[in-house]
XYZ file of C-alpha atoms in Angstrom:
695
model
C 18.596 28.489 6.728
C 20.312 26.751 9.483
C 23.355 24.666 8.851
C 22.657 21.098 7.967
C 25.578 19.573 9.785
C 27.085 20.931 12.785
C 29.720 19.665 15.523
C 29.665 20.324 19.287
C 32.204 18.960 22.001
C 31.669 17.100 25.149
C 35.228 17.099 26.495
C 37.231 14.913 23.983
C 34.140 13.541 22.378
C 32.796 15.097 19.097
C 29.063 15.345 18.559
C 28.010 15.487 14.990
C 24.419 16.588 14.384
C 22.510 16.434 11.053
C 19.595 18.915 10.850
C 17.704 18.645 7.615
C 13.992 18.884 8.327
C 11.541 17.200 7.961
C 13.483 13.689 8.182
C 17.090 14.705 7.880
C 17.258 12.924 4.222
C 20.798 12.510 3.147
C 20.533 15.361 0.369
C 23.673 16.916 -1.235
C 23.074 19.680 1.421
C 23.805 17.027 4.137
C 26.473 14.836 2.389
C 28.973 17.587 1.417
C 29.476 19.249 4.945
C 29.140 15.996 6.623
C 31.789 14.298 4.509
C 34.310 17.179 5.008
C 33.630 17.353 8.796
C 34.327 13.751 9.040
C 37.588 14.195 7.267
C 38.502 16.954 9.555
C 37.604 15.086 12.908
C 39.603 11.920 11.688
C 42.687 13.968 11.899
C 41.924 15.870 14.837
C 44.180 14.539 17.875
C 41.998 16.254 20.329
C 38.942 14.149 19.271
C 39.035 10.603 20.719
C 35.569 9.379 19.612
C 32.808 10.695 17.472
C 28.933 10.481 18.029
C 26.673 10.887 15.035
C 23.123 12.139 15.832
C 20.073 14.157 14.333
C 18.111 17.012 15.268
C 14.298 16.808 15.141
C 11.845 13.789 15.592
C 14.100 11.289 13.625
C 17.368 10.056 12.907
C 18.055 9.935 9.060
C 14.993 8.403 7.539
C 16.252 7.939 3.953
C 17.871 9.336 1.062
C 16.465 12.236 -0.959
C 14.293 10.413 -3.438
C 13.853 13.634 -5.549
C 17.660 13.099 -6.485
C 17.139 9.646 -7.986
C 17.363 9.692 -11.797
C 19.270 12.933 -11.794
C 23.095 13.511 -12.235
C 24.928 12.226 -9.288
C 26.625 15.057 -6.985
C 29.817 13.874 -5.164
C 30.185 13.207 -2.536
C 27.506 10.486 -2.604
C 26.430 8.504 0.373
C 28.902 5.832 -0.487
C 31.685 8.376 -0.169
C 30.577 9.603 3.340
C 30.104 5.985 4.534
C 33.657 4.952 3.319
C 35.236 8.117 5.162
C 33.184 7.229 8.211
C 34.238 3.616 8.134
C 37.911 4.332 7.747
C 37.907 6.694 10.892
C 40.714 5.261 13.448
C 38.658 6.281 16.451
C 35.406 4.797 17.899
C 32.224 6.175 15.928
C 28.827 5.691 17.542
C 25.373 6.255 15.801
C 22.821 7.552 18.290
C 19.505 6.570 16.644
C 16.104 7.939 17.702
C 12.839 7.775 15.505
C 13.666 5.909 12.506
C 16.734 4.979 10.672
C 15.732 4.112 7.279
C 17.258 3.519 4.159
C 20.245 5.410 3.649
C 20.089 6.438 7.277
C 20.631 2.852 8.485
C 23.374 2.535 5.994
C 24.988 5.713 7.300
C 24.710 3.974 10.954
C 26.346 0.753 9.652
C 29.338 2.984 8.772
C 29.777 3.582 12.365
C 31.586 1.082 14.471
C 28.594 0.972 17.026
C 24.912 1.865 17.267
C 22.803 2.880 20.064
C 19.185 3.079 19.667
C 16.468 5.057 21.363
C 13.808 2.484 23.015
C 11.197 3.524 20.626
C 13.478 3.552 17.417
C 12.587 1.591 14.362
C 15.306 0.520 11.897
C 14.833 -0.819 8.260
C 16.137 -0.858 4.711
C 13.043 -0.474 2.907
C 14.254 0.424 -0.531
C 12.478 -2.604 -1.932
C 9.226 -0.702 -1.547
C 10.521 1.816 -4.116
C 11.442 -1.024 -6.532
C 15.241 -0.740 -5.366
C 17.839 -2.400 -3.372
C 20.078 -0.305 -0.661
C 22.548 1.254 -2.868
C 25.153 2.327 -0.387
C 26.329 -1.182 1.209
C 23.202 -1.853 3.196
C 23.098 -5.389 1.720
C 26.776 -6.256 2.165
C 27.265 -4.607 5.674
C 23.806 -5.847 7.407
C 24.437 -9.528 6.944
C 27.897 -9.023 8.635
C 25.842 -7.765 11.752
C 22.687 -9.957 11.961
C 23.502 -12.932 9.763
C 22.255 -13.771 6.200
C 18.910 -15.058 7.166
C 17.830 -12.043 9.212
C 19.397 -9.523 6.660
C 17.341 -11.393 3.797
C 14.183 -11.030 5.687
C 14.640 -7.362 6.546
C 15.852 -6.281 3.055
C 13.451 -8.223 0.924
C 10.363 -7.259 3.132
C 11.482 -3.697 3.967
C 9.929 -4.156 7.328
C 11.380 -2.450 10.283
C 12.740 -3.838 13.476
C 12.411 -2.511 16.968
C 15.223 -1.301 19.061
C 14.837 -4.594 21.118
C 15.055 -6.720 18.049
C 18.160 -4.769 16.981
C 19.954 -5.342 20.127
C 19.137 -9.003 20.050
C 20.173 -9.472 16.576
C 23.534 -7.551 16.868
C 22.372 -4.597 14.705
C 22.349 -2.447 17.886
C 25.018 -2.445 20.581
C 23.029 -0.739 23.261
C 19.423 0.654 23.700
C 19.001 3.963 25.630
C 15.887 4.476 27.913
C 16.598 8.126 27.972
C 19.109 10.949 27.257
C 20.149 9.129 23.867
C 23.065 11.465 23.174
C 24.272 11.600 26.627
C 24.406 7.892 26.914
C 25.988 7.659 23.301
C 28.802 9.936 24.550
C 29.453 7.979 27.439
C 29.470 4.775 25.456
C 31.908 6.520 22.990
C 34.115 7.611 25.814
C 34.109 4.175 27.410
C 35.262 2.529 24.130
C 37.927 5.115 23.555
C 39.335 4.636 27.091
C 39.789 0.927 26.413
C 42.212 1.674 23.689
C 41.167 -1.204 21.764
C 40.946 -0.716 17.901
C 37.273 -0.518 16.753
C 36.598 -3.014 14.050
C 34.373 -1.529 10.938
C 31.270 -3.586 9.984
C 32.977 -4.315 6.609
C 35.728 -6.431 8.340
C 33.291 -8.418 10.607
C 32.984 -11.826 8.815
C 31.917 -13.969 11.977
C 28.103 -14.153 10.716
C 28.728 -15.132 7.275
C 31.549 -17.493 7.454
C 30.344 -21.075 7.112
C 26.812 -19.857 6.230
C 24.172 -22.569 5.160
C 24.047 -21.517 1.591
C 21.568 -24.205 0.950
C 19.139 -23.062 3.574
C 19.693 -19.523 2.390
C 18.671 -20.342 -1.178
C 15.817 -22.190 -0.088
C 14.456 -19.318 1.856
C 15.349 -16.912 -1.192
C 13.311 -19.241 -3.474
C 10.215 -18.876 -1.154
C 10.568 -15.272 -1.230
C 10.941 -15.125 -4.930
C 7.432 -17.029 -5.282
C 5.861 -14.206 -3.483
C 7.645 -11.352 -5.577
C 4.978 -11.680 -8.435
C 7.186 -10.075 -11.253
C 8.818 -7.542 -9.318
C 12.652 -7.428 -9.778
C 13.653 -5.574 -6.727
C 12.908 -8.427 -4.180
C 15.178 -10.837 -6.359
C 17.791 -8.326 -6.599
C 17.828 -7.822 -2.904
C 18.073 -11.587 -2.295
C 20.945 -11.923 -4.780
C 22.921 -9.121 -3.246
C 22.755 -10.424 0.186
C 23.907 -13.851 -1.163
C 26.820 -11.883 -2.832
C 27.802 -10.602 0.662
C 28.299 -14.209 1.722
C 29.969 -15.550 -1.401
C 32.175 -12.657 -2.698
C 34.885 -10.409 -1.108
C 33.597 -7.196 0.508
C 34.512 -4.831 -2.285
C 33.293 -7.142 -5.162
C 29.761 -7.587 -3.267
C 29.775 -3.835 -2.791
C 30.463 -3.217 -6.550
C 27.733 -5.747 -7.510
C 25.184 -4.164 -5.319
C 25.906 -0.645 -6.839
C 25.431 -2.241 -10.359
C 22.115 -3.549 -9.378
C 21.141 -0.567 -7.895
C 21.803 1.483 -10.959
C 20.012 -0.893 -13.184
C 16.858 -0.704 -10.906
C 16.619 2.863 -10.567
C 16.632 3.375 -14.224
C 13.967 0.900 -14.704
C 10.045 1.250 -15.169
C 9.466 -0.741 -12.046
C 11.221 1.538 -9.757
C 9.913 4.490 -11.574
C 6.380 3.090 -11.088
C 6.829 2.418 -7.303
C 8.395 6.052 -6.544
C 5.487 7.430 -8.620
C 3.277 5.531 -5.956
C 5.233 6.869 -3.121
C 4.768 10.579 -3.976
C 1.313 9.715 -5.121
C 0.410 8.470 -1.644
C 1.579 11.510 -0.189
C -0.392 13.715 -2.481
C -3.590 11.612 -2.045
C -3.686 12.562 1.748
C -3.913 16.162 0.703
C -7.559 17.257 -0.164
C -8.197 19.976 -2.671
C -9.412 22.946 -0.532
C -8.481 21.578 2.815
C -5.438 23.522 4.057
C -3.777 23.457 7.681
C -6.007 26.124 8.717
C -8.974 23.828 8.899
C -9.299 22.146 12.404
C -10.444 18.628 12.480
C -13.112 17.567 15.152
C -11.835 15.538 18.028
C -12.516 11.664 17.522
C -12.575 9.843 20.922
C -15.159 7.106 20.247
C -16.436 5.617 17.087
C -19.833 4.097 16.315
C -20.178 1.251 13.953
C -23.467 0.089 12.833
C -23.569 -3.646 11.648
C -21.324 -6.322 12.954
C -21.222 -8.454 9.898
C -18.068 -9.084 7.854
C -17.673 -5.304 6.632
C -18.998 -3.648 9.887
C -16.652 -5.944 12.379
C -13.698 -5.435 10.046
C -14.351 -1.540 10.232
C -14.585 -1.985 13.984
C -11.499 -3.904 14.415
C -9.470 -1.208 12.356
C -10.600 1.473 14.734
C -9.906 -0.663 17.754
C -6.484 -1.537 16.323
C -5.862 2.232 15.925
C -6.776 2.828 19.600
C -10.172 4.216 19.132
C -12.956 2.876 21.400
C -16.031 1.492 19.510
C -19.760 1.248 20.163
C -20.894 -1.764 17.978
C -24.502 -1.654 16.996
C -26.617 -4.542 15.546
C -30.294 -5.066 15.364
C -30.573 -8.010 17.641
C -28.484 -9.773 20.324
C -28.007 -12.968 18.261
C -26.267 -11.051 15.362
C -24.363 -8.991 17.788
C -22.802 -12.091 19.518
C -22.217 -13.651 16.253
C -20.189 -10.573 14.979
C -18.228 -10.218 18.286
C -17.410 -13.997 18.173
C -15.965 -13.471 14.766
C -13.977 -10.409 15.817
C -12.434 -12.559 18.717
C -11.651 -15.467 16.247
C -9.909 -13.062 14.055
C -7.774 -11.743 17.140
C -7.271 -15.333 18.187
C -5.771 -16.190 14.782
C -3.298 -13.223 15.115
C -2.364 -14.709 18.619
C -1.593 -18.135 17.221
C 0.528 -16.705 14.549
C 2.516 -14.621 17.021
C 1.620 -11.186 15.792
C -0.473 -10.317 18.614
C -0.012 -11.269 22.425
C -3.056 -12.602 24.692
C -2.720 -9.527 26.641
C -2.894 -7.258 23.608
C -6.013 -9.154 22.289
C -7.743 -8.709 25.785
C -7.055 -4.965 25.528
C -8.627 -4.680 22.155
C -11.425 -6.837 23.043
C -12.229 -4.378 25.804
C -12.544 -1.355 23.598
C -15.651 -2.778 22.173
C -18.940 -1.603 23.726
C -21.839 -3.914 22.001
C -25.297 -2.701 21.971
C -28.644 -3.090 20.185
C -29.737 0.251 21.152
C -29.336 3.474 18.969
C -29.405 5.612 21.874
C -25.977 4.374 23.089
C -24.434 5.898 19.834
C -25.006 9.455 21.458
C -21.521 9.865 22.698
C -19.904 8.860 19.478
C -17.999 11.320 17.719
C -17.866 9.324 14.331
C -20.503 7.067 13.373
C -20.164 4.728 10.169
C -23.195 2.523 8.936
C -22.211 -0.645 7.220
C -25.575 -1.989 6.579
C -27.152 -3.607 3.513
C -26.300 -1.681 0.425
C -29.861 -0.399 -0.145
C -30.785 3.102 -0.329
C -34.063 2.904 1.631
C -32.230 0.972 4.437
C -29.604 3.456 4.554
C -32.083 6.337 4.658
C -33.671 4.705 7.513
C -30.403 4.286 9.471
C -29.394 8.010 8.958
C -32.966 9.119 9.968
C -32.348 7.466 13.400
C -28.814 8.854 13.632
C -30.240 12.465 13.064
C -32.307 12.117 16.171
C -29.472 10.300 18.507
C -26.056 11.550 17.074
C -24.767 14.591 18.924
C -24.501 17.929 16.928
C -20.634 17.647 16.365
C -20.875 14.058 15.330
C -19.357 12.990 11.638
C -21.966 10.579 10.206
C -20.493 8.270 7.391
C -21.898 5.696 4.811
C -19.874 2.715 3.861
C -21.679 2.482 0.541
C -19.896 1.165 -2.451
C -21.916 2.529 -5.102
C -24.907 4.446 -3.664
C -25.386 8.324 -4.103
C -23.905 9.925 -0.874
C -25.739 13.071 -1.659
C -29.011 11.401 -1.434
C -28.291 9.885 1.906
C -27.046 13.116 3.361
C -30.379 14.789 2.272
C -32.216 12.318 4.288
C -30.745 14.290 7.494
C -30.926 17.700 8.707
C -27.255 18.014 8.730
C -25.897 17.129 5.258
C -22.708 19.085 5.993
C -21.663 16.363 8.604
C -22.203 13.518 6.212
C -19.821 11.699 3.907
C -18.929 8.263 2.453
C -16.112 6.067 3.960
C -15.683 3.203 1.513
C -13.673 0.552 3.209
C -12.443 -2.549 1.499
C -12.867 -6.279 2.508
C -11.617 -7.301 4.772
C -11.489 -3.688 6.420
C -9.179 -4.558 9.296
C -6.563 -5.544 6.545
C -7.123 -3.734 3.481
C -5.395 -0.241 3.220
C -7.618 1.630 1.215
C -10.014 4.128 2.203
C -12.036 6.042 -0.492
C -13.446 9.185 1.195
C -16.321 10.355 -0.555
C -17.091 13.934 -0.319
C -20.645 14.948 -0.713
C -21.868 18.218 -2.199
C -22.257 19.851 1.322
C -19.637 18.088 3.141
C -18.129 20.432 5.528
C -14.193 21.156 5.206
C -13.614 20.254 8.931
C -15.606 16.777 8.300
C -12.987 15.970 5.558
C -10.145 17.165 7.803
C -11.409 15.014 10.577
C -11.648 11.715 8.479
C -8.349 12.273 6.818
C -6.796 12.432 10.256
C -8.834 9.422 11.322
C -7.592 7.335 8.272
C -3.868 8.088 9.242
C -4.777 7.157 12.955
C -6.241 3.599 11.952
C -3.542 2.976 9.431
C -5.529 3.416 6.191
C -4.490 5.064 2.822
C -7.033 7.727 2.155
C -7.960 9.145 -1.300
C -10.818 11.896 -1.552
C -13.120 11.429 -4.470
C -16.419 12.912 -5.308
C -19.836 11.340 -5.875
C -20.924 9.174 -8.848
C -21.898 5.688 -9.008
C -19.239 3.471 -7.909
C -16.999 6.409 -7.133
C -13.355 5.628 -8.619
C -12.553 2.107 -8.034
C -15.866 0.057 -8.603
C -16.810 2.540 -11.480
C -13.519 1.512 -13.152
C -13.888 -2.123 -12.136
C -17.371 -2.195 -14.054
C -15.547 -0.895 -17.038
C -12.828 -3.572 -16.905
C -15.607 -6.388 -16.468
C -17.827 -4.901 -19.401
C -16.588 -6.913 -21.914
C -15.442 -10.160 -20.031
C -18.433 -12.261 -20.852
C -18.147 -11.530 -24.317
C -14.504 -12.658 -24.454
C -15.705 -16.011 -22.900
C -18.406 -16.152 -25.511
C -15.955 -15.500 -28.377
C -13.439 -18.127 -27.313
C -11.539 -17.464 -24.138
C -11.843 -19.514 -20.976
C -11.926 -18.250 -17.481
C -8.641 -19.663 -16.909
C -7.103 -18.139 -19.974
C -8.215 -14.763 -18.915
C -7.251 -15.133 -15.335
C -3.620 -16.500 -16.337
C -3.253 -13.363 -18.650
C -4.075 -11.073 -15.305
C -1.546 -13.197 -13.010
C 0.978 -13.006 -15.849
C 0.517 -9.099 -15.755
C 1.127 -9.209 -11.895
C -2.329 -9.326 -10.429
C -2.581 -11.401 -7.464
C -5.598 -13.217 -9.034
C -7.549 -13.027 -12.324
C -11.123 -11.526 -12.355
C -13.177 -14.852 -12.587
C -11.221 -16.289 -9.551
C -11.910 -12.886 -7.825
C -15.818 -13.103 -8.637
C -15.716 -16.791 -7.128
C -13.911 -15.598 -4.009
C -16.359 -12.482 -3.451
C -19.422 -14.742 -4.219
C -21.188 -14.602 -7.560
C -24.545 -14.160 -5.925
C -23.706 -10.445 -4.936
C -23.251 -9.448 -8.407
C -26.306 -11.386 -9.505
C -28.611 -9.469 -6.745
C -27.069 -6.306 -7.801
C -27.749 -7.000 -11.678
C -31.422 -8.054 -11.029
C -31.879 -4.832 -8.843
C -30.768 -2.837 -11.779
C -32.617 -4.850 -14.517
C -29.146 -5.940 -16.029
C -28.138 -9.540 -17.464
C -24.964 -11.573 -17.689
C -25.330 -14.411 -19.770
C -22.875 -16.805 -17.895
C -22.618 -15.510 -14.583
C -26.618 -15.592 -14.230
C -26.827 -19.069 -15.405
C -24.139 -20.219 -13.069
C -25.991 -18.489 -10.146
C -29.402 -20.079 -11.368
C -27.640 -23.432 -10.754
C -26.651 -22.523 -7.358
C -22.857 -22.136 -8.369
C -22.092 -18.995 -6.189
C -18.349 -19.455 -6.037
C -16.009 -20.767 -3.447
C -18.624 -20.766 -0.650
C -20.759 -23.419 -2.694
C -17.651 -25.197 -3.894
C -18.648 -24.228 -7.673
C -18.598 -20.964 -9.571
C -16.485 -20.270 -12.665
C -14.267 -22.977 -11.364
C -14.592 -25.933 -9.082
C -13.389 -25.937 -5.587
C -12.929 -29.539 -4.130
C -13.365 -30.762 -0.797
C -13.491 -27.221 0.663
C -10.121 -26.018 -0.968
C -9.785 -22.440 -2.292
C -7.776 -23.714 -5.264
C -9.498 -22.956 -8.613
C -9.916 -26.115 -10.896
C -11.223 -25.841 -14.375
C -14.767 -27.321 -14.755
C -15.823 -29.005 -17.919
C -19.454 -28.076 -17.098
C -18.594 -24.431 -17.200
C -16.634 -24.803 -20.415
C -19.885 -26.611 -21.804
C -22.092 -24.054 -20.585
C -20.174 -21.135 -22.312
C -19.989 -23.162 -25.544
C -23.561 -23.710 -25.594
C -24.341 -20.171 -24.823
C -22.142 -19.057 -27.732
C -24.082 -21.668 -30.058
C -27.281 -20.362 -29.188
C -26.099 -16.610 -30.239
C -24.631 -17.776 -33.346
C -21.055 -16.696 -32.194
C -18.193 -18.935 -33.691
C -15.611 -19.097 -31.138
C -11.929 -18.484 -31.974
C -8.409 -18.348 -30.248
C -8.069 -15.193 -28.254
C -4.523 -13.813 -27.641
C -3.286 -12.295 -24.149
C -3.000 -8.837 -26.145
C -6.492 -8.954 -26.943
C -7.640 -9.577 -23.426
C -5.305 -6.670 -22.200
C -6.776 -4.271 -24.859
C -10.478 -5.271 -24.076
C -10.371 -5.339 -20.235
C -7.526 -3.017 -19.108
C -7.608 -0.283 -21.758
C -11.382 0.294 -21.173
C -10.479 0.762 -17.395
C -7.813 3.444 -18.538
C -10.343 4.970 -20.410
C -12.849 5.289 -17.657
C -10.346 6.625 -15.390
C -9.836 9.409 -17.863
C -13.522 10.137 -17.880
C -13.376 10.145 -14.044
C -10.800 12.974 -14.325
C -12.934 14.846 -16.841
C -15.812 14.850 -14.509
C -13.723 15.933 -11.526
C -14.562 12.930 -9.520
C -10.856 12.405 -8.770
C -8.461 15.467 -8.309
C -5.479 13.696 -9.820
C -4.558 10.806 -12.082
C -2.167 9.629 -9.398
C -4.897 9.519 -7.044
C -6.567 6.830 -9.142
C -3.350 4.860 -9.113
C -3.431 4.855 -5.320
C -6.880 3.457 -5.270
C -6.228 0.719 -7.700
C -2.850 -0.385 -6.063
C -4.145 -0.415 -2.742
C -7.525 -1.716 -3.150
C -7.937 -3.860 -6.177
C -4.393 -5.480 -6.482
C -3.180 -3.594 -9.537
C 0.533 -4.378 -9.564
C 2.690 -1.830 -7.887
C 5.434 -2.664 -10.361
C 3.400 -1.091 -12.916
C 2.411 2.102 -10.867
C -1.399 1.835 -11.303
C -3.486 2.068 -14.427
C -2.704 5.733 -15.114
C 1.025 5.324 -14.891
C 0.900 2.059 -16.717
C -0.959 3.777 -19.595
C 1.938 5.941 -20.178
C 4.172 3.026 -20.240
C 1.750 1.380 -22.768
C 1.643 4.422 -24.758
C -1.673 6.633 -25.038
C -1.823 6.910 -28.769
C -1.659 2.990 -29.006
C -4.528 2.896 -26.345
C -6.494 5.323 -28.293
C -6.153 3.551 -31.434
C -7.107 0.275 -30.035
C -10.136 1.533 -28.259
C -11.354 3.063 -31.341
C -10.678 -0.363 -33.180
C -12.809 -2.231 -30.729
C -15.322 0.583 -30.438
C -15.960 0.026 -34.311
C -16.070 -3.737 -33.946
C -18.722 -3.694 -30.976
C -20.217 -0.214 -30.943
C -19.866 -0.287 -27.080
C -19.518 2.886 -25.271
C -16.942 1.319 -22.946
C -14.505 1.554 -25.803
C -15.290 5.139 -27.059
C -11.933 7.219 -25.985
C -12.659 10.069 -23.917
C -11.893 13.628 -25.056
C -9.214 13.879 -22.237
C -7.308 10.644 -23.371
C -7.423 11.550 -27.009
C -6.182 15.068 -26.239
C -3.443 13.843 -23.977
C -2.237 11.343 -26.631
C -2.252 13.764 -29.413
C -0.346 16.364 -27.301
C 2.200 13.705 -26.299
C 1.451 14.560 -22.529
C 1.469 12.117 -19.683
C -1.554 10.916 -18.161
C -0.143 10.081 -14.792
C 0.546 13.561 -14.029
C -2.735 14.971 -14.866
C -4.297 17.281 -12.071
C -7.893 18.509 -12.717
C -7.266 21.941 -11.310
C -4.394 22.822 -13.833
C -5.479 20.553 -16.645
């Protein structure tokens, strides 16, 4: 094993290099030798300045998350930064790749920072339910000001090298030869003989800061936190940097970090961090499986879903052949795509030139023959098996032999679709979520005959277009929609027995969901579920009656709620309340008050139970994959880690007991605990760590 920290000399300049693949994380293996080396160099009179750099593809991209929650090993990162900060000679961080979290905090311990043109700098700890724990919230405001520091830390979003330079976070941007330029910069500063001021002693950006304006901005950010503790702690810690002496603010930051790191929310978010990494690894698909090359994608259907999928590919730099059945539908789809890009331009998130470049990547057509050169073809047509088979029959004729063929179905049998072609090994499901150009989740549905290289190909494509992939097997509704059906199964009974749509939705938003189920139904359109129920011969007492009255949700101004004057704000409607009461009376149901706890038990516990059935059947490979599906595609609060992780927090024995209670009351299968859930509860084993291959 190579040394994690080494030093070389360029004359009187010491170059300290961290080499801890793959991302140079600040593990103990790095901290201990770095700390000793900095102490040595601080007292070496032959060294007039120090450059801190990293080997490999990136600067330090964070702390070693695996060390969180374990006994601390000194020196910790705070010790290293304090030693670095106390050196009485110029210190320069040479940043390439990414300087994230502890990496940026380490760079803040230097007097100066030089960034490569492509570098990104961020303090993303909030995404792990944390705040920067080594002085980031106290030092960053001293360089960029409280307002920008608040934005960076609460969002966790990276800034570019140019943004860092403009804000004062970076002192220079290097076009090439980063380390050589950093050495020259350090030599120049040393030659000037002027004492370098550490970041901790720079107060110009915080003295006289507008505290009222800061508090107003922090309050706006708090509204978006939806029950998450870390964003609020980040805002408070940045405020402390303004109002408290440096060392007191530093101590307060550490106290908040320790509290957060031991809390359930951070545990949940760290669980999701590792779960997302695991989800990108499909069982049986090793590095030896070579993916196919994807130079052009074909999308069939230019409606809301097809247009969104096409945008996702173009946004990832993949040219798209966009097919519709007629020119009118094609023009309508392209107009909507252009409108969406125009909105981005108006918001400043996209330039006019970038918009033009993206629109130029679309090749519109009404002729299937134009798909012949596509390497990946995705159909996004009507959710009907006969229609999809017809499409795949045409693709079987025109698509080149190496093309990957995908269906965007939400529920249908991918194996049956694949069987309608002569090449089932090239077929799989790619279930995008609407709006497909925004939503991160991509359920990759592996058919019985899907070839390994096809799966490897789409996993690579998912990364290329910025999606979070989860590989699942074939069943009705796959993972997400199958569990959604279980969550919804008893919703109308809750209405009939005494709850209102608003009461149920309030329980969900209080739990941390962005919206409740009935508001979601209204937003999606009640007619969609109505059409699907009629196709399957199913009924929904309340929803069907609403649809019979033309109440389809937001698009008609009425659904479970009323939407006045084109607003998207739901307003409780007395007509719906009366309809529910009448329906209950017709069925002899005496309505009663229903508690929030009962709503959770009857809607979320069945969802957890269905997740365990999915694991029993091998539809998902890992419980953590299910958590990734639900947090990225359905709005399950990240602070609770997904349904499987939350179930462990809730207690599996409790969930089993309450499911059995409601099964006894209703006789409904959705409440019948699975064998896996009962076994894990009896054995005291966690559900969130369950892996199908190992049990």
